[in-house]
Coordinates of C-alpha atoms and ligand atoms in Angstrom, one line a residue:
X272 CA 0.0 0.0 0.0
X273 CA 1.2 3.5 -0.7
X274 CA 1.8 5.7 2.3
X275 CA 1.2 9.5 2.5
X276 CA 2.4 12.1 5.0
X277 CA 1.1 15.3 6.4
X278 CA 3.0 18.6 6.0
X279 CA 3.5 20.9 9.0
X280 CA 6.0 23.7 9.3
X281 CA 7.8 22.6 6.1
X282 CA 8.3 19.1 7.4
X283 CA 6.7 15.8 6.3
X284 CA 5.6 13.5 9.1
X285 CA 3.2 10.7 9.9
X286 CA 0.1 11.7 11.8
X287 CA -0.9 10.7 15.4
X288 CA -2.6 7.8 13.8
X289 CA -3.2 6.3 10.3
X290 CA -6.3 5.3 8.3
X291 CA -6.8 3.3 5.1
X292 CA -8.1 4.9 2.0
X293 CA -10.2 2.7 -0.3
X294 CA -10.2 2.8 -4.1
X295 CA -13.8 3.8 -5.0
X296 CA -13.6 1.7 -8.2
X297 CA -12.8 -1.6 -6.4
X298 CA -13.7 -0.9 -2.8
X299 CA -10.2 -2.2 -1.8
X300 CA -7.8 -0.3 0.5
X301 CA -4.9 1.1 -1.5
X302 CA -3.2 3.7 0.7
X303 CA -2.4 4.6 4.3
X304 CA -3.2 8.2 5.2
X305 CA -1.8 10.3 8.2
X306 CA -4.7 11.0 10.6
X307 CA -4.3 14.4 12.3
X308 CA -5.7 14.7 15.8
X309 CA -5.5 17.4 18.4
X310 CA -1.6 17.5 18.8
X311 CA -1.1 17.6 15.0
X312 CA -3.8 20.3 14.6
X313 CA -2.1 22.3 17.3
X314 CA 1.3 21.9 15.6
X315 CA -0.1 22.9 12.2
X316 CA -1.8 26.1 13.7
X317 CA 1.4 27.0 15.6
X318 CA 3.5 26.6 12.5
X319 CA 1.1 28.8 10.5
X320 CA 1.1 31.4 13.3
X321 CA 4.9 31.5 13.5
X322 CA 5.1 31.7 9.7
X323 CA 2.6 34.6 9.7
X324 CA 4.7 36.5 12.2
X325 CA 8.1 35.7 10.8
X326 CA 10.0 38.4 8.9
X327 CA 10.6 36.0 6.0
X328 CA 6.8 36.1 5.3
X329 CA 5.6 39.3 6.9
X330 CA 8.2 41.5 5.4
X331 CA 8.2 39.8 2.0
X332 CA 6.9 42.3 -0.6
X333 CA 3.6 41.5 -2.3
X334 CA 5.5 41.2 -5.7
X335 CA 7.8 38.5 -4.2
X336 CA 4.7 36.6 -2.9
X337 CA 3.3 36.9 -6.4
X338 CA 6.5 35.4 -7.9
X339 CA 6.3 32.4 -5.5
X340 CA 2.7 31.9 -6.5
X341 CA 3.8 32.0 -10.2
X342 CA 6.4 29.3 -9.4
X343 CA 3.7 27.2 -7.7
X344 CA 1.4 27.6 -10.7
X345 CA 4.2 26.3 -13.0
X346 CA 4.8 23.4 -10.6
X347 CA 1.1 22.5 -10.5
X348 CA 1.0 22.6 -14.3
X349 CA 4.1 20.4 -14.6
X350 CA 2.7 17.9 -12.1
X351 CA -0.9 18.0 -13.2
X352 CA -0.9 14.4 -14.7
X353 CA 0.4 13.0 -11.4
X354 CA -2.1 15.0 -9.3
X355 CA -5.0 14.0 -11.6
X356 CA -4.0 10.4 -11.4
X357 CA -4.1 10.5 -7.6
X358 CA -7.4 12.4 -7.4
X359 CA -8.9 9.8 -9.7
X360 CA -7.5 6.9 -7.7
X361 CA -8.6 8.2 -4.4
X362 CA -12.0 9.8 -5.1
X363 CA -13.2 8.0 -8.2
X364 CA -13.6 11.3 -10.2
X365 CA -12.9 10.3 -13.8
X366 CA -9.5 10.9 -15.3
X367 CA -11.0 13.0 -18.2
X368 CA -12.3 15.4 -15.6
X369 CA -9.4 15.5 -13.2
X370 CA -6.9 16.0 -16.0
X371 CA -8.7 19.0 -17.4
X372 CA -9.6 20.5 -14.0
X373 CA -6.1 20.3 -12.5
X374 CA -4.5 21.8 -15.6
X375 CA -6.9 24.7 -15.0
X376 CA -6.1 24.8 -11.3
X377 CA -2.7 26.2 -12.3
X378 CA -4.5 29.2 -13.9
X379 CA -6.1 30.0 -10.5
X380 CA -2.7 30.2 -8.9
X381 CA -1.5 32.3 -11.8
X382 CA -4.4 34.7 -11.5
X383 CA -3.8 35.2 -7.7
X384 CA 0.0 35.5 -8.4
X385 CA -0.7 38.4 -10.7
X386 CA -3.1 39.9 -8.1
X387 CA -0.8 39.8 -5.1
X388 CA 0.7 43.3 -5.7
X389 CA -2.6 44.8 -6.9
X390 CA -4.4 44.5 -3.6
X391 CA -4.5 48.2 -2.9
X392 CA -5.5 50.3 0.0
X393 CA -7.0 53.8 -0.4
X394 CA -6.5 57.4 0.5
X395 CA -9.4 59.3 2.0
X396 CA -10.3 63.0 1.2
X397 CA -10.8 63.5 4.9
X398 CA -12.8 66.5 6.2
X399 CA -10.0 67.9 8.4
X400 CA -7.3 70.2 7.0
X401 CA -4.3 68.9 9.0
X402 CA -4.8 65.2 8.6
X403 CA -3.8 62.5 6.1
X404 CA -6.0 59.4 6.4
X405 CA -5.5 56.3 4.4
X406 CA -6.5 52.6 4.5
X407 CA -4.1 49.8 4.6
X408 CA -5.2 46.4 3.5
X409 CA -3.5 43.8 5.7
X410 CA -3.8 40.0 5.7
X411 CA -6.5 38.6 7.9
X412 CA -4.1 36.2 9.6
X413 CA -4.0 32.4 10.0
X414 CA -6.6 30.8 7.8
X415 CA -8.2 27.3 8.4
X416 CA -9.3 25.9 5.0
X417 CA -11.6 22.9 5.3
X418 CA -12.6 21.1 2.1
X419 CA -14.8 18.2 1.0
X420 CA -13.7 15.2 -1.2
X421 CA -14.9 16.3 -4.6
X422 CA -12.6 18.5 -6.7
X423 CA -10.3 18.9 -3.7
X424 CA -7.4 20.5 -5.5
X425 CA -9.7 23.0 -7.2
X426 CA -11.6 23.8 -3.9
X427 CA -8.3 24.2 -2.1
X428 CA -6.7 26.3 -4.8
X429 CA -9.5 28.8 -4.6
X430 CA -8.7 29.3 -0.9
X431 CA -4.9 29.0 -0.9
X432 CA -4.4 31.2 -3.9
X433 CA -6.1 34.4 -2.6
X434 CA -5.1 33.8 1.0
X435 CA -1.4 33.6 0.2
X436 CA -1.7 36.5 -2.3
X437 CA -3.1 38.6 0.5
X438 CA -0.2 37.6 2.9
X439 CA -2.1 35.1 5.1
X440 CA -0.8 31.7 6.1
X441 CA -3.0 28.5 5.8
X442 CA -3.7 25.2 7.5
X443 CA -5.5 23.1 5.0
X444 CA -7.6 20.2 6.2
X445 CA -8.1 17.8 3.3
X446 CA -11.2 15.6 3.4
X447 CA -10.8 12.2 5.0
X448 CA -12.4 10.8 1.8
X449 CA -9.7 10.9 -0.9
X450 CA -7.0 13.1 0.6
X451 CA -4.1 11.8 -1.6
X452 CA -4.1 14.7 -4.1
X453 CA -3.8 17.3 -1.4
X454 CA -1.0 15.4 0.4
X455 CA 0.9 15.1 -2.9
X456 CA 0.1 18.8 -3.6
X457 CA 2.0 19.6 -0.3
X458 CA 5.2 18.0 -1.8
X459 CA 4.8 20.2 -4.9
X460 CA 4.2 23.3 -2.8
X461 CA 7.3 22.4 -0.8
X462 CA 9.4 22.9 -4.0
X463 CA 8.1 26.4 -4.7
X464 CA 10.3 28.1 -2.1
X465 CA 7.7 29.5 0.3
X466 CA 9.0 30.0 3.9
X467 CA 8.1 26.9 6.1
X468 CA 4.7 27.0 7.7
X469 CA 3.1 29.3 5.2
X470 CA 1.0 26.3 4.1
X471 CA 0.4 23.3 6.2
X472 CA -1.6 20.3 4.9
X473 CA -3.3 17.8 7.3
X474 CA -6.2 15.4 7.0
X475 CA -8.4 13.6 9.4
X476 CA -12.0 13.2 10.5
X477 CA -14.6 15.8 11.2
X478 CA -14.9 15.7 15.0
X479 CA -11.2 14.9 15.8
X480 CA -9.6 17.2 13.2
X481 CA -12.0 19.6 11.5
X482 CA -13.7 20.7 14.7
X483 CA -10.5 21.1 16.6
X484 CA -9.1 23.2 13.8
X485 CA -12.1 25.4 13.2
X486 CA -12.5 26.1 16.9
X487 CA -8.7 26.7 17.5
X488 CA -8.1 30.0 19.3
X489 CA -5.2 30.9 17.0
X490 CA -7.3 30.8 13.8
X491 CA -8.5 34.1 12.4
X492 CA -10.6 33.0 9.5
X493 CA -12.3 29.7 8.5
X494 CA -12.8 29.1 4.8
X495 CA -15.1 26.1 4.4
X496 CA -16.6 24.1 1.6
X497 CA -18.9 21.3 2.4
X498 CA -22.5 20.5 3.5
X499 CA -24.8 22.9 5.4
X500 CA -25.0 20.8 8.5
X501 CA -21.2 20.8 8.9
X502 CA -21.2 24.5 8.1
X503 CA -23.4 25.1 11.2
X504 CA -20.8 23.2 13.3
X505 CA -18.1 25.4 11.7
X506 CA -19.9 28.6 12.6
X507 CA -20.5 27.5 16.1
X508 CA -16.9 26.4 16.4
X509 CA -15.6 29.7 15.1
X510 CA -17.8 31.6 17.5
X511 CA -15.3 30.5 20.2
X512 CA -12.8 33.1 19.1
X513 CA -15.1 35.1 16.8
X514 CA -13.1 34.1 13.7
X515 CA -14.7 35.2 10.4
X516 CA -16.0 32.6 8.0
X517 CA -16.6 32.1 4.3
X518 CA -19.0 29.2 3.5
X519 CA -19.4 27.5 0.1
X520 CA -22.1 25.0 0.6
X521 CA -24.4 22.8 -1.5
X522 CA -27.2 23.7 -3.9
X523 CA -30.4 22.4 -5.5
X524 CA -29.8 24.4 -8.7
X525 CA -32.6 24.9 -11.2
X526 CA -31.9 24.2 -14.9
X527 CA -34.7 26.0 -16.7
X528 CA -35.6 25.2 -20.3
X529 CA -38.1 27.2 -22.3
X530 CA -39.9 25.9 -25.3
X531 CA -38.0 28.2 -27.7
X532 CA -34.5 27.0 -26.6
X533 CA -32.1 25.1 -28.8
X534 CA -33.2 21.7 -27.5
X535 CA -30.1 19.7 -28.5
X536 CA -27.8 22.2 -26.9
X537 CA -29.9 22.3 -23.8
X538 CA -30.0 18.5 -23.5
X539 CA -26.2 18.4 -23.8
X540 CA -25.8 21.1 -21.2
X541 CA -28.2 19.3 -18.9
X542 CA -26.3 16.0 -19.3
X543 CA -23.0 17.6 -18.2
X544 CA -24.9 19.8 -15.8
X545 CA -26.0 16.9 -13.7
X546 CA -23.9 13.9 -14.6
X547 CA -20.4 15.4 -14.8
X548 CA -18.4 14.3 -11.7
X549 CA -21.1 11.6 -11.3
X550 CA -23.3 14.4 -10.0
X551 CA -21.0 15.0 -7.0
X552 CA -20.8 18.7 -7.8
X553 CA -22.1 21.6 -5.8
X554 CA -23.4 23.4 -8.9
X555 CA -25.1 20.3 -10.4
X556 CA -28.2 21.4 -12.2
X557 CA -30.3 18.8 -10.3
X558 CA -33.7 20.3 -10.9
X559 CA -34.8 20.3 -14.5
X560 CA -37.7 22.8 -15.0
X561 CA -39.0 22.1 -18.4
X562 CA -41.8 24.0 -20.4
X563 CA -44.7 21.6 -20.7
X564 CA -44.9 22.1 -24.5
X565 CA -41.4 20.5 -25.1
X566 CA -41.3 18.1 -22.1
X567 CA -41.9 14.8 -23.9
X568 CA -39.5 15.7 -26.7
X569 CA -36.8 16.9 -24.3
X570 CA -37.1 13.9 -21.9
X571 CA -37.0 11.4 -24.7
X572 CA -33.7 12.9 -26.0
X573 CA -32.3 13.2 -22.4
X574 CA -33.2 9.6 -21.6
X575 CA -31.5 8.4 -24.8
X576 CA -28.3 10.3 -24.1
X577 CA -28.3 9.4 -20.4
X578 CA -28.6 5.7 -21.3
X579 CA -25.7 6.0 -23.8
X580 CA -23.3 7.3 -21.1
X581 CA -20.3 5.1 -20.7
X582 CA -20.0 4.0 -17.1
X583 CA -16.7 2.5 -16.1
X584 CA -13.5 2.7 -14.2
X585 CA -12.4 6.2 -13.5
X586 CA -8.9 5.8 -14.8
X587 CA -10.1 4.9 -18.3
X588 CA -10.1 7.9 -20.7
X589 CA -13.3 6.6 -22.4
X590 CA -15.3 6.5 -19.1
X591 CA -18.0 9.3 -18.9
X592 CA -19.4 8.5 -15.5
X593 CA -17.4 6.8 -12.8
X594 CA -18.1 5.5 -9.3
X595 CA -19.3 7.6 -6.4
X596 CA -16.7 8.4 -3.8
X597 CA -17.9 6.2 -1.0
X598 CA -20.3 3.3 -0.5
X599 CA -22.3 5.6 1.8
X600 CA -23.1 7.8 -1.2
X601 CA -24.5 4.8 -3.1
X602 CA -26.6 3.9 -0.1
X603 CA -27.9 7.5 0.1
X604 CA -28.7 7.5 -3.6
X605 CA -30.7 4.3 -3.3
X606 CA -32.5 5.5 -0.2
X607 CA -33.4 8.9 -1.9
X608 CA -34.9 7.1 -4.9
X609 CA -36.8 4.6 -2.8
X610 CA -38.3 7.5 -0.7
X611 CA -39.1 9.5 -3.8
X612 CA -40.8 6.6 -5.6
X613 CA -42.8 5.9 -2.4
X614 CA -44.0 9.6 -2.6
X615 CA -45.2 9.0 -6.1
X616 CA -42.3 10.1 -8.3
X617 CA -41.7 8.2 -11.5
X618 CA -38.2 6.9 -12.4
X619 CA -37.5 7.5 -16.1
X620 CA -34.1 5.9 -16.2
X621 CA -31.6 4.5 -13.7
X622 CA -32.6 4.4 -10.1
X623 CA -30.7 1.5 -8.5
X624 CA -27.1 0.7 -7.8
X625 CA -25.2 -1.3 -10.4
X626 CA -24.5 -4.9 -9.5
X627 CA -20.7 -4.7 -9.8
X628 CA -17.9 -4.1 -7.3
X629 CA -17.2 -0.5 -6.6
X630 CA -19.5 2.4 -5.8
X631 CA -21.4 2.6 -9.1
X632 CA -24.8 4.3 -9.4
X633 CA -26.1 5.0 -12.9
X634 CA -27.3 8.3 -14.3
X635 CA -30.9 8.6 -13.0
X636 CA -33.8 10.8 -14.1
X637 CA -37.0 11.1 -12.0
X638 CA -40.2 12.8 -13.1
X639 CA -41.6 14.7 -10.1
X640 CA -44.2 16.8 -12.0
X641 CA -47.0 15.3 -10.0
X642 CA -45.0 15.1 -6.7
X643 CA -43.7 18.5 -5.7
X644 CA -42.7 17.2 -2.3
X645 CA -40.6 14.2 -3.6
X646 CA -37.4 14.1 -1.5
X647 CA -35.2 14.0 -4.7
X648 CA -36.7 17.3 -5.7
X649 CA -36.3 19.0 -2.3
X650 CA -33.3 17.5 -0.6
X651 CA -29.7 18.4 -1.6
X652 CA -28.0 15.2 -2.9
X653 CA -24.5 14.7 -4.1
X654 CA -24.9 12.2 -6.9
X655 CA -26.2 11.5 -10.4
X656 CA -29.9 12.1 -9.8
X657 CA -31.9 14.6 -11.9
X658 CA -35.4 15.5 -10.8
X659 CA -37.8 16.9 -13.4
X660 CA -40.8 19.3 -13.1
X661 CA -42.8 20.9 -15.9
X662 CA -44.2 24.4 -16.0
X663 CA -46.5 26.4 -18.3
X664 CA -45.7 30.1 -17.8
X665 CA -42.6 32.2 -17.1
X666 CA -43.9 33.2 -13.7
X667 CA -44.4 29.5 -12.8
X668 CA -40.8 28.8 -13.9
X669 CA -39.5 31.6 -11.7
X670 CA -41.5 30.5 -8.7
X671 CA -40.3 26.9 -9.1
X672 CA -36.7 28.1 -9.5
X673 CA -36.8 30.0 -6.3
X674 CA -38.7 27.4 -4.3
X675 CA -35.6 26.2 -2.5
X676 CA -33.6 27.3 0.6
X677 CA -30.4 27.0 -1.5
X678 CA -29.1 29.7 -3.8
X679 CA -25.9 28.7 -5.5
X680 CA -26.3 28.3 -9.3
X681 CA -29.0 28.3 -12.0
X682 CA -29.3 27.9 -15.8
X683 CA -31.7 29.4 -18.2
X684 CA -32.2 28.2 -21.8
X685 CA -34.1 30.5 -24.1
X686 CA -33.6 32.5 -27.3
X687 CA -35.8 35.3 -26.0
X688 CA -33.5 38.0 -24.8
X689 CA -35.9 40.0 -22.8
X690 CA -37.2 36.9 -21.0
X691 CA -33.6 36.0 -20.2
X692 CA -33.1 39.4 -18.6
X693 CA -36.3 39.0 -16.5
X694 CA -35.1 35.6 -15.3
X695 CA -31.6 36.9 -14.5
X696 CA -33.2 39.6 -12.3
X697 CA -35.7 37.2 -10.7
X698 CA -33.6 34.2 -9.8
X699 CA -32.2 34.1 -6.3
X700 CA -28.8 32.5 -6.8
X701 CA -25.2 33.4 -6.8
X702 CA -24.7 32.4 -10.4
X703 CA -27.0 32.6 -13.5
X704 CA -25.8 30.8 -16.6
X705 CA -27.8 31.7 -19.8
X706 CA -27.7 29.2 -22.6
X707 CA -24.7 27.6 -21.0
X708 CA -23.9 25.8 -17.8
X709 CA -20.9 25.1 -15.5
X710 CA -18.6 27.7 -17.0
X711 CA -16.0 28.8 -14.3
X712 CA -13.0 31.1 -14.4
X713 CA -10.5 32.4 -11.8
X714 CA -11.6 35.9 -12.9
X715 CA -15.3 35.3 -12.0
X716 CA -16.5 35.2 -8.4
X717 CA -18.3 32.0 -7.3
X718 CA -20.6 31.5 -4.4
X719 CA -24.2 31.5 -3.2
X720 CA -26.6 32.7 -0.5
X721 CA -29.2 31.1 1.8
X722 CA -28.3 27.5 2.6
X723 CA -25.6 27.7 -0.1
X724 CA -23.5 29.9 2.2
X725 CA -21.8 33.3 2.1
X726 CA -18.6 34.9 0.8
X727 CA -17.2 34.5 -2.7
X728 CA -14.3 32.5 -4.2
X729 CA -12.6 33.5 -7.4
X730 CA -12.0 37.0 -8.6
X731 CA -10.6 40.0 -6.8
X732 CA -13.3 39.9 -4.2
X733 CA -11.9 36.6 -2.8
X734 CA -8.5 38.1 -2.3
X735 CA -10.0 41.2 -0.5
X736 CA -11.9 38.8 1.8
X737 CA -8.6 37.6 3.1
X738 CA -7.7 41.1 4.1
X739 CA -8.8 43.5 6.9
X740 CA -8.7 47.2 6.7
X741 CA -6.5 49.4 8.9
X742 CA -7.4 53.1 9.1
X743 CA -4.3 55.3 9.6
X744 CA -4.6 58.9 10.8
X745 CA -1.5 61.1 10.4
X746 CA -1.5 64.7 11.7
X747 CA 0.4 66.9 9.3
X748 CA 0.6 70.1 11.4
X749 CA 3.8 70.9 13.4
X750 CA 1.8 73.2 15.7
X751 CA 1.8 71.8 19.3
X752 CA -1.4 70.0 20.3
X753 CA -3.1 72.3 22.8
X754 CA -4.0 71.1 26.3
X755 CA -7.6 70.1 25.9
X756 CA -8.5 71.2 29.5
X757 CA -7.2 74.8 29.3
X758 CA -10.1 77.1 28.3
X759 CA -9.3 79.6 25.6
Ligands
LIG66 P1 -19.0 17.6 4.7 O1 -19.6 18.9 5.1 O2 -19.4 16.3 5.3 O3 -17.4 17.6 4.9 C1 -16.6 18.7 4.4 C2 -15.3 18.8 5.3 O4 -15.7 19.2 6.6 C3 -14.5 17.5 5.4 O5 -13.2 17.8 5.4 C4 -14.9 17.0 6.8 O6 -13.9 16.2 7.4 C5 -15.1 18.3 7.6 N1 -15.9 18.2 8.8 C6 -16.9 17.3 9.0 N2 -17.4 17.6 10.2 C7 -16.8 18.7 10.7 C8 -16.9 19.4 11.9 N3 -17.8 19.1 12.9 N4 -16.1 20.5 12.1 C9 -15.2 20.9 11.1 N5 -15.0 20.2 10.0 C10 -15.8 19.1 9.8 O7 -19.1 17.6 3.1 P2 -18.9 16.4 2.2 O8 -20.0 15.4 2.4 O9 -17.5 15.9 2.3 O10 -19.1 17.1 0.8 C11 -20.3 17.3 0.2 C12 -20.9 18.7 0.4 O11 -20.0 19.7 0.0 C13 -22.1 18.8 -0.3 O12 -23.1 19.4 0.6 C14 -21.8 19.8 -1.4 O13 -22.8 20.4 -2.0 C15 -20.7 20.6 -0.8 N6 -19.9 21.3 -1.8 C16 -20.0 22.6 -2.1 C17 -19.2 23.2 -3.0 C18 -19.2 24.7 -3.3 O14 -18.3 25.3 -3.8 N7 -20.3 25.4 -3.0 C19 -18.2 22.5 -3.7 C20 -18.2 21.1 -3.4 C21 -19.0 20.6 -2.5

């Protein structure tokens, strides 16, 4: 079995304990992971705090930080095939997706490398003649970054990039499910030339590791991606020392198709919108809202395409849908479908786990037009399950789109420009894609509201969120300050 190590203060070590990681394609253990517990978390936070206060990091110019990030971007690009292979092996995300995504992760580091010396303060035209007042943007401090298993490198890069650009230091807690790519990333980071302790990478379980980290008194900000229930724990934990938080949580994103849309394009976008990453994607367009006039035509084509999807081992370049990350996810999918069918929903295709070793669940489409309370339509689920509802009017489409406590992403397919604008205005979500779905870029902010969380990743805003503002007052007069208690 392969053995991985944690990275604390620039040193690789075994954790307090070890745990086995299982290959999602075979179900067999394949690697031993370092399990961080209290003492490891303390050591990682201490290393990050010392690095934050050290002259080698604190006094480094922003341009020099940017250069190190450029070097890191190059190293990630060079090592992308190895990182992709490990993410595929440990999480089951197919190699087609990990290869493309990790190559693009390098662009996120490049974007924040370029931004490092453009995070500017401001000068205020203050209303007093003998004062200069300006704002300094300073790093927020030591950041705890906690990520889930899916797209770990991507979800970590969107935290590490802006945090380091802003001058923070980071303790990254990789998910206990599939941590291999992050532990390998630590080895790559180590070659970039950052001072020790600027980034620390540990992994472990929620209560023993994540909770200890997010409640640690020496953490200034917690950047979390994961489920809403864990987010509640994180916020409670961070209340201990009033650390700030940014939360990127789940979604139940509407994918809205009007009758005038280009049906073939919309079908293709819906297929990738829900079945890419085997549906284990926060922005998955998991609720198809389809205009009744084209419902039969659309669903027939969608079913045909879903059934033609190649399901197979994740390391095969021809595979289009791979296994889910854990057996628990397969169990959850089966349970969700059983409860939805019991509520009256109709399975159009898929619906039960494949009878082969590994965590395979097929692309599944469920018609919930007659069952608006079906669990698959209302509950966030991380898997290849698409729930369908039809509508007759634009107002009905908008009401259905907003009938959720989540607010992450949405898609609108129509050729009617004015209608597209009305939908953009009306939809309550952090992202609206029009006649496209799933497009992302380091330049564009990403995030949601409601149960989908708060804060933004990507773009300039994310880097600003890792800073705090210091207001400086400087008196320019040489006249002595008069005694305030002497009457004149
Ligand atoms: P999760 O919330 O169970 O776990 C996420 C991370 O939190 C893991 O590292 C876990 O160990 C840690 N954790 C668990 N309990 C903790 C606690 N009490 N205190 C601190 N940390 C704790 O999420 P998951 O099941 O691994 O991932 C799926 C979820 O992530 C879904 O809800 C999905 O929608 C969401 N997600 C959101 C985005 C986004 O960008 N918005 C992206 C990917 C995934």
